[in-house]
CSV table of C-alpha atoms and ligand atoms in Angstrom, one decimal:
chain,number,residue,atom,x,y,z
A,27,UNK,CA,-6.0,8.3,-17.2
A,28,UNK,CA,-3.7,5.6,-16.2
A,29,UNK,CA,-3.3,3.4,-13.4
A,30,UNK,CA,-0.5,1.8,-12.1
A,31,UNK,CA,-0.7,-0.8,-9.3
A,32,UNK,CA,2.7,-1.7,-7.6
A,33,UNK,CA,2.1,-5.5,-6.1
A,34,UNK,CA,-0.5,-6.0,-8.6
A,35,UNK,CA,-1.9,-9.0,-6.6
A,36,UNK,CA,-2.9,-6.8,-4.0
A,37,UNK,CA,-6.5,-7.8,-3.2
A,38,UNK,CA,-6.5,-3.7,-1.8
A,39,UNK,CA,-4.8,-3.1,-4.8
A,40,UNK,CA,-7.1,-4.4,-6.9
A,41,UNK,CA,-10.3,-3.3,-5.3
A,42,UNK,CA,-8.9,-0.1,-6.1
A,43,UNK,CA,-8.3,-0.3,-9.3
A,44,UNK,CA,-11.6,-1.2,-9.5
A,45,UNK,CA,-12.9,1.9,-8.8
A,46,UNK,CA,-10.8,3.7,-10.9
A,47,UNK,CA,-12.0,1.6,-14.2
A,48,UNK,CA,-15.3,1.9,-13.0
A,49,UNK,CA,-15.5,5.6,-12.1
A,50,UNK,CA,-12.8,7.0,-14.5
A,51,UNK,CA,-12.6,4.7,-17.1
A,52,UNK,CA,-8.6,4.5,-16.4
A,53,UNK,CA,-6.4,2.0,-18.1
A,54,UNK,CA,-4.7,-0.4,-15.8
A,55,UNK,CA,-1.2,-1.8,-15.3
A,56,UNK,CA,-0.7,-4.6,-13.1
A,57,UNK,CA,2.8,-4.8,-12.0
A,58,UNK,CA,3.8,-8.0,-10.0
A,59,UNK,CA,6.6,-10.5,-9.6
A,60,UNK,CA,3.8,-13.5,-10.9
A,61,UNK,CA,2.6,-12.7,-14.0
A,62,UNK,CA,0.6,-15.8,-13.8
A,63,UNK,CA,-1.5,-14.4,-11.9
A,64,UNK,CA,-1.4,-11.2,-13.0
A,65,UNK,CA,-2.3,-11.7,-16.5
A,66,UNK,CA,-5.6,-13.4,-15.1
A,67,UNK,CA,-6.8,-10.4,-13.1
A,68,UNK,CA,-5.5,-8.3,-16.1
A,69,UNK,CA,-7.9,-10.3,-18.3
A,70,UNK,CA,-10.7,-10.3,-15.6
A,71,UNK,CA,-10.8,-6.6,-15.4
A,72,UNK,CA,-10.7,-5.9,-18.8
A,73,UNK,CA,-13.8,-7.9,-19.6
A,74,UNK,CA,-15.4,-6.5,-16.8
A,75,UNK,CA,-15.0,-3.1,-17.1
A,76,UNK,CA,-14.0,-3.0,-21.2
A,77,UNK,CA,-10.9,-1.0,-20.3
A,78,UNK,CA,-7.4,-1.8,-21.3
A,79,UNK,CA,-5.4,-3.5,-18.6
A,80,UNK,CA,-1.6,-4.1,-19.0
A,81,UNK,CA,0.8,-6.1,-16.8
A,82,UNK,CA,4.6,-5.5,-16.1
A,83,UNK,CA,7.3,-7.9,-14.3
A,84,UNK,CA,8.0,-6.2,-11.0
A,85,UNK,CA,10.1,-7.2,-8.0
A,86,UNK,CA,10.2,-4.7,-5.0
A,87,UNK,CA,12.9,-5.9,-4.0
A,88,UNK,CA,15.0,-6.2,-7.0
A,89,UNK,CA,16.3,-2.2,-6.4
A,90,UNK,CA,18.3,-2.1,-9.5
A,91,UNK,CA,16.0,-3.5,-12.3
A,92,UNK,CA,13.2,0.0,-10.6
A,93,UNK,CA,14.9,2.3,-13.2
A,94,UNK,CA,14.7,0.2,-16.3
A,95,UNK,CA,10.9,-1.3,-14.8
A,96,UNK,CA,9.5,2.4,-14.8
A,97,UNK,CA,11.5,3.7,-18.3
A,98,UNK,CA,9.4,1.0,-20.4
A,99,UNK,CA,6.2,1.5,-19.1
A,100,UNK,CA,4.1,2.8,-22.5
A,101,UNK,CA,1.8,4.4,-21.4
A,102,UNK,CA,2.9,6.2,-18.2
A,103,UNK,CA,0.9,6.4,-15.4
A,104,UNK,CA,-0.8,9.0,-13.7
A,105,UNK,CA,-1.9,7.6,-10.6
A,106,UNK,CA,0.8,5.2,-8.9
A,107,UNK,CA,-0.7,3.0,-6.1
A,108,UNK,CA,2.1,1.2,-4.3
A,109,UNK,CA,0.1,-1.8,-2.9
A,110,UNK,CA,2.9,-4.3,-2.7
A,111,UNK,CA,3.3,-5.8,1.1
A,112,UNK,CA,4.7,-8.8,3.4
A,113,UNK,CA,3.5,-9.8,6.3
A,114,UNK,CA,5.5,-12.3,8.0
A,115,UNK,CA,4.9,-14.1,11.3
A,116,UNK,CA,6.2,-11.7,14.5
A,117,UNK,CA,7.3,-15.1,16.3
A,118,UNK,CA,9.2,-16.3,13.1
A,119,UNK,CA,11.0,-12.5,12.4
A,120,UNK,CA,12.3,-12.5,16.2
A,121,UNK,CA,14.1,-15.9,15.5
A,122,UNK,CA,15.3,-15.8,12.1
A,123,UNK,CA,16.6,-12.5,10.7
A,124,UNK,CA,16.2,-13.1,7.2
A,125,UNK,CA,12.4,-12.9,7.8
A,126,UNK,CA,12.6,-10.0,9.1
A,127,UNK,CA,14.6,-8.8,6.5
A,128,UNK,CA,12.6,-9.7,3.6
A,129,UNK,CA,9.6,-7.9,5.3
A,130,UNK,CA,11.9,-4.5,5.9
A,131,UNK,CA,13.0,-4.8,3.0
A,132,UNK,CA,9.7,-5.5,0.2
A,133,UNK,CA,7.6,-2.9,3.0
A,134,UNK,CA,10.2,-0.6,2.8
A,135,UNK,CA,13.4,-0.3,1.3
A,136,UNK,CA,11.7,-1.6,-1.8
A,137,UNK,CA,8.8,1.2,-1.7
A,138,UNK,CA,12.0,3.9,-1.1
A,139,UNK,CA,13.8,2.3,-4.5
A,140,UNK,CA,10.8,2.5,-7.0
A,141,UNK,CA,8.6,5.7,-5.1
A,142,UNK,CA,11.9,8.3,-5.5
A,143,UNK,CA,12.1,6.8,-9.6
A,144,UNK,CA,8.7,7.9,-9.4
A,145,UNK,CA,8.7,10.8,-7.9
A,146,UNK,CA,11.5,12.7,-9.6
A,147,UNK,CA,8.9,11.9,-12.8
A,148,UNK,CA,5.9,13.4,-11.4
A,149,UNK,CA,8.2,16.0,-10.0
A,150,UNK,CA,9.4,17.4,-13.3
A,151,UNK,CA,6.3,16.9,-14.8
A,152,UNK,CA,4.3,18.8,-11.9
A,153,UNK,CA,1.3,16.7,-11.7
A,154,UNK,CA,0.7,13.2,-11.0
A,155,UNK,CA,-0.6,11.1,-7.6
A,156,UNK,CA,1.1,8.4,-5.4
A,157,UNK,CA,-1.0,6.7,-3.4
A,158,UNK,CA,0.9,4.3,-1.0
A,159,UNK,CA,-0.9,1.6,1.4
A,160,UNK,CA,1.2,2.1,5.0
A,161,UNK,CA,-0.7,0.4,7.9
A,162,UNK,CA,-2.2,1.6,11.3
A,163,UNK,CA,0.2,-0.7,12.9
A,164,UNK,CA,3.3,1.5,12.0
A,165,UNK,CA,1.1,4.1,14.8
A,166,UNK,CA,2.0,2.1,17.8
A,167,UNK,CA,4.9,-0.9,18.4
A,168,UNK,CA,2.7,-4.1,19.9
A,169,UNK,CA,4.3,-7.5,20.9
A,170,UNK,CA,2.3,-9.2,18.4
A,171,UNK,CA,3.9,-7.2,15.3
A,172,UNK,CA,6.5,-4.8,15.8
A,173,UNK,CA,9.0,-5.7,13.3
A,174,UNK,CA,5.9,-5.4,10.6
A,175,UNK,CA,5.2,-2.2,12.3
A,176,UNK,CA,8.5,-0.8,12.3
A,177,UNK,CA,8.2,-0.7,8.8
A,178,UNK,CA,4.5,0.9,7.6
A,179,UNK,CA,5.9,3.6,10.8
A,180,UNK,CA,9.1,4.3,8.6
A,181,UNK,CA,7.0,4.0,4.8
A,182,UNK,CA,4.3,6.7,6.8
A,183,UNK,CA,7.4,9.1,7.6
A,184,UNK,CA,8.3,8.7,4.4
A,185,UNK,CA,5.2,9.5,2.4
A,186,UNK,CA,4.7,12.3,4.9
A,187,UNK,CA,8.1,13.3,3.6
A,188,UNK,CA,7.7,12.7,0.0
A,189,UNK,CA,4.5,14.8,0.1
A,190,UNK,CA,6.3,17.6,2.0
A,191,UNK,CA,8.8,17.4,-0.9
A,192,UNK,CA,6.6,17.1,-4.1
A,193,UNK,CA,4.1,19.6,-2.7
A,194,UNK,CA,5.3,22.5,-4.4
A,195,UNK,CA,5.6,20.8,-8.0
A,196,UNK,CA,2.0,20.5,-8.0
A,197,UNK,CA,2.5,16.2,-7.4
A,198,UNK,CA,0.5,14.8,-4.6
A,199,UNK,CA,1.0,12.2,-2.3
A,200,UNK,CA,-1.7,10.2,-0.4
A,201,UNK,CA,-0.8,8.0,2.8
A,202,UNK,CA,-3.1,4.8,3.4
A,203,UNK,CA,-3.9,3.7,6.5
A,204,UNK,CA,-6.2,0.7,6.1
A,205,UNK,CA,-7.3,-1.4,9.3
A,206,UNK,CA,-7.8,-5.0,9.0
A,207,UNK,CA,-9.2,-5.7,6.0
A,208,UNK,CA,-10.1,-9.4,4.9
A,209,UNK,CA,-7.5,-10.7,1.8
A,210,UNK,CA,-5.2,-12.7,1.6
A,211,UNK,CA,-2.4,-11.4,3.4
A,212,UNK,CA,-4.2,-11.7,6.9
A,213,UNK,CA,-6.1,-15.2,6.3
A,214,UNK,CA,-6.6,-17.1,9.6
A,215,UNK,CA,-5.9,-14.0,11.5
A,216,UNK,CA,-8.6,-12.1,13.3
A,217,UNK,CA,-9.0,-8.5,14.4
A,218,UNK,CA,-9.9,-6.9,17.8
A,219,UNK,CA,-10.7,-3.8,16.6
A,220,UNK,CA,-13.3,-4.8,13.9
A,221,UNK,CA,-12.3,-4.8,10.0
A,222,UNK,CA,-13.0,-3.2,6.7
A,223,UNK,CA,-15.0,-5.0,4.0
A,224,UNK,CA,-12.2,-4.6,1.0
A,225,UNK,CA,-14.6,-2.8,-1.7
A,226,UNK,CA,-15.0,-0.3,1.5
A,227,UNK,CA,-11.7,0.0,1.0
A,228,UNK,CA,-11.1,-0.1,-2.7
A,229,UNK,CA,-13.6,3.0,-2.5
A,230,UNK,CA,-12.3,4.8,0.2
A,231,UNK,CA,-8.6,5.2,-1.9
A,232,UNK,CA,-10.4,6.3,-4.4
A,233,UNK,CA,-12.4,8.7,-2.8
A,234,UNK,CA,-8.8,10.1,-0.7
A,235,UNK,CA,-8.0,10.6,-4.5
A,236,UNK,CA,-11.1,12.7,-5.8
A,237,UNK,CA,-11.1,14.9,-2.8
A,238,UNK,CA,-7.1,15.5,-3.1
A,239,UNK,CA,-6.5,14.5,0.4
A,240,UNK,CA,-3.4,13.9,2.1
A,241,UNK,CA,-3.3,10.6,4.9
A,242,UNK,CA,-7.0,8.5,5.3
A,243,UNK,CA,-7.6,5.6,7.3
A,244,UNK,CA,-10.2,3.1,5.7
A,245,UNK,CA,-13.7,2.3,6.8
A,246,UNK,CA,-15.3,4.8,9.1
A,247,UNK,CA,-14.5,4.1,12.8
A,248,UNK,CA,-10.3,3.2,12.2
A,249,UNK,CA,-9.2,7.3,13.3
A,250,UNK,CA,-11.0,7.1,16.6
A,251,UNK,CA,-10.1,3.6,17.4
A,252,UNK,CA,-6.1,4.6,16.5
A,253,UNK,CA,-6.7,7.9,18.2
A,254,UNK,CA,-7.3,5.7,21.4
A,255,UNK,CA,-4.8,3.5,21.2
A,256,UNK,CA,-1.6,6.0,20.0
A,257,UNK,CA,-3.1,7.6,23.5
A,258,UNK,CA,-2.4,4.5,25.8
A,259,UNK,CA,0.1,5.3,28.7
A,260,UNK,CA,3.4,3.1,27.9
A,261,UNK,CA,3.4,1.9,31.8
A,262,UNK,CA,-0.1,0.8,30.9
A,263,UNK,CA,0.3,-0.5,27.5
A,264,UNK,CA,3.5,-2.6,28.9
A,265,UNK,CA,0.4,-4.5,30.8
A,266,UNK,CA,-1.9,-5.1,27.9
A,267,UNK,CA,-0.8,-8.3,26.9
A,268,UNK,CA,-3.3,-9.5,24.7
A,269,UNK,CA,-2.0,-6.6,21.7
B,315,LIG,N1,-5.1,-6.5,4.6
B,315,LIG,C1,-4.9,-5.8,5.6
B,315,LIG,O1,-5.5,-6.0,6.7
B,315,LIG,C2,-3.9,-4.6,5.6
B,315,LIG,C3,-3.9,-3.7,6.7
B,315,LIG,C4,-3.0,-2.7,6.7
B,315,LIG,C5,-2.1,-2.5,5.6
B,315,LIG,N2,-2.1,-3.4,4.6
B,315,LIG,C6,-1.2,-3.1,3.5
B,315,LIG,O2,-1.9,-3.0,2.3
B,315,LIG,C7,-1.1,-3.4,1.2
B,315,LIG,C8,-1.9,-4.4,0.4
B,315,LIG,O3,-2.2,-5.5,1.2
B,315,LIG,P1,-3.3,-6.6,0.8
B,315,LIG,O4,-4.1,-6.8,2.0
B,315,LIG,O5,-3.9,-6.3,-0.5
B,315,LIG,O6,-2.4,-7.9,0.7
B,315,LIG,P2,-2.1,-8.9,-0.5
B,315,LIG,O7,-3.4,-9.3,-1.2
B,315,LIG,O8,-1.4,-10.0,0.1
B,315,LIG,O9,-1.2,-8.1,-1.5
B,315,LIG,C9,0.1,-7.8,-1.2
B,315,LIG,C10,0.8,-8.1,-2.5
B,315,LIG,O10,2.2,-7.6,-2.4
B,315,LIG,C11,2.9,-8.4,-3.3
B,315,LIG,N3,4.4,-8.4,-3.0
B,315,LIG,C12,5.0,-8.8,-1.9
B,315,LIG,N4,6.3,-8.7,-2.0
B,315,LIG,C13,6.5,-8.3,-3.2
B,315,LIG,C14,7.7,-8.0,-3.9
B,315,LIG,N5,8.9,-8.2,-3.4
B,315,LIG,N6,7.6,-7.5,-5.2
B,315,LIG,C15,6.3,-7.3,-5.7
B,315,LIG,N7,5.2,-7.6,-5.1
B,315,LIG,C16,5.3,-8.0,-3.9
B,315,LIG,C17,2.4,-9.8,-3.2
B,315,LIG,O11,2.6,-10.3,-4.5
B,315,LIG,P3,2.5,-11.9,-4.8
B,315,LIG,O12,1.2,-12.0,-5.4
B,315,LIG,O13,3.6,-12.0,-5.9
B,315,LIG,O14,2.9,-12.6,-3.6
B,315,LIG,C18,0.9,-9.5,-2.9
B,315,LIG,O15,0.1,-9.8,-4.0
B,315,LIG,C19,0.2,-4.1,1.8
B,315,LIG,O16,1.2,-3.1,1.8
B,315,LIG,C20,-0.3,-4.3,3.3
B,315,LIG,O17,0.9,-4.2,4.1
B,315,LIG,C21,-3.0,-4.4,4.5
């Protein structure tokens, strides 16, 4: 089986792939837009887990190098797990548009230009998974981080879609909704609503995928505490200026 991780930097990502070499043996490809640091984790996997582990120049954003990117891979994958994400500061996005840009763009846009590549593969081929890392924040538009939100609510529509689409082939698509979870992307932020230790999950992704399930949250209490809050009243919400 083979592996590939989209934003091979992703510390989700990663934890992930983890599993996979642990539990399945599967060969890795790392594809990011540093290579640096990509060919360290590469090599860091492979001696831990005595699998092969590849990595692959790959820009999200760079739309029309996706075709060319995904005809060299050798080998092909099986499982695709699109980890790549920005999160840029709310504040920052609201005053200068190309912030917000970049974030619409590498969260979305840039998941739509390499995922339908993908897709029409796994399509013809009739079997293969694509696991794609959304957020809970694209549930419900707060002050703090709308524009980010805006775009894991469109990525969720559209894996919803995708699946809807590929269904039939025999292709599945998994949504990922993780919670806070402690990497990189959210360093010196903190979370109200608790957070998930990142092997949790790492092994929850991998566990959506052996069971053949459709949309998760990670760590165990994230669907209630979401189930709450997609349930606040607006006129209340409106008030609740601390989200
Ligand atoms: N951590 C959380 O609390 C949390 C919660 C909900 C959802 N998520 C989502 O989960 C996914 C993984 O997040 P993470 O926590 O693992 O964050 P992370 O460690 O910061 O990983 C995100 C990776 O995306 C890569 N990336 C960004 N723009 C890219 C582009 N244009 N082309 C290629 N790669 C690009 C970055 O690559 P570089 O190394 O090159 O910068 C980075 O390594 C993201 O989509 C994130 O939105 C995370």
């Amino acid at each position: 089986m083979v592996v590939l991780i989209l934003g091979g930097n992703s510390e989700i990502g990663i934890a992930a792939a983890e599993q996979f070499a642990n539990n399945e043996r599967a060969e890795i490809i790392l594809a990011s837009r540093n290579m640096e640091e990509a060919d360290n984790k590469a090599e860091e996997l492979s001696r831990k887990y005595k699998i092969p582990v590849h990595t692959a120049a790959f820009d999200a954003r760079d739309y029309d190098s996706h075709q060319g990117f995904y005809d060299e891979l050798d080998p092909r994958p099986d499982v695709v797990i699109q980890a790549f994400g920005i999160l840029n500061n709310q504040k920052e996005c609201q005053k200068d548009f190309q912030k917000a840009r970049q974030m619409l763009e590498a969260n979305l846009v840039g998941a739509v230009s390499i995922l339908e590549i993908i897709a029409a593969d796994f399509e013809e081929k009739g079997e293969g998974t694509i696991i794609g890392l959304s957020s809970v924040a694209g549930e419900r538009g707060r002050q703090s981080s709308y524009i980010y939100a805006a775009s894991k609510a469109g990525l969720t529509v559209y894996l919803d879609g995708l699946r809807h689409r590929l269904y039939p082939s025999g292709a599945q698509v998994i949504t990922v909704l993780p919670g806070f979870v402690p990497t990189k992307m959210v360093a010196g932020r903190t979370s109200k609503f608790g957070e998930t230790p990142l092997p949790i999950a790492g092994r929850d992704i991998y566990k959506a995928w052996k069971k053949g399930r459709h949309k998760i949250y990670t760590g165990s209490k994230m669907r209630w505490i979401m189930a709450a809050i997609r349930n606040i009243p607006e006129s209340r919400m409106l008030k609740m200026r601390d989200l």
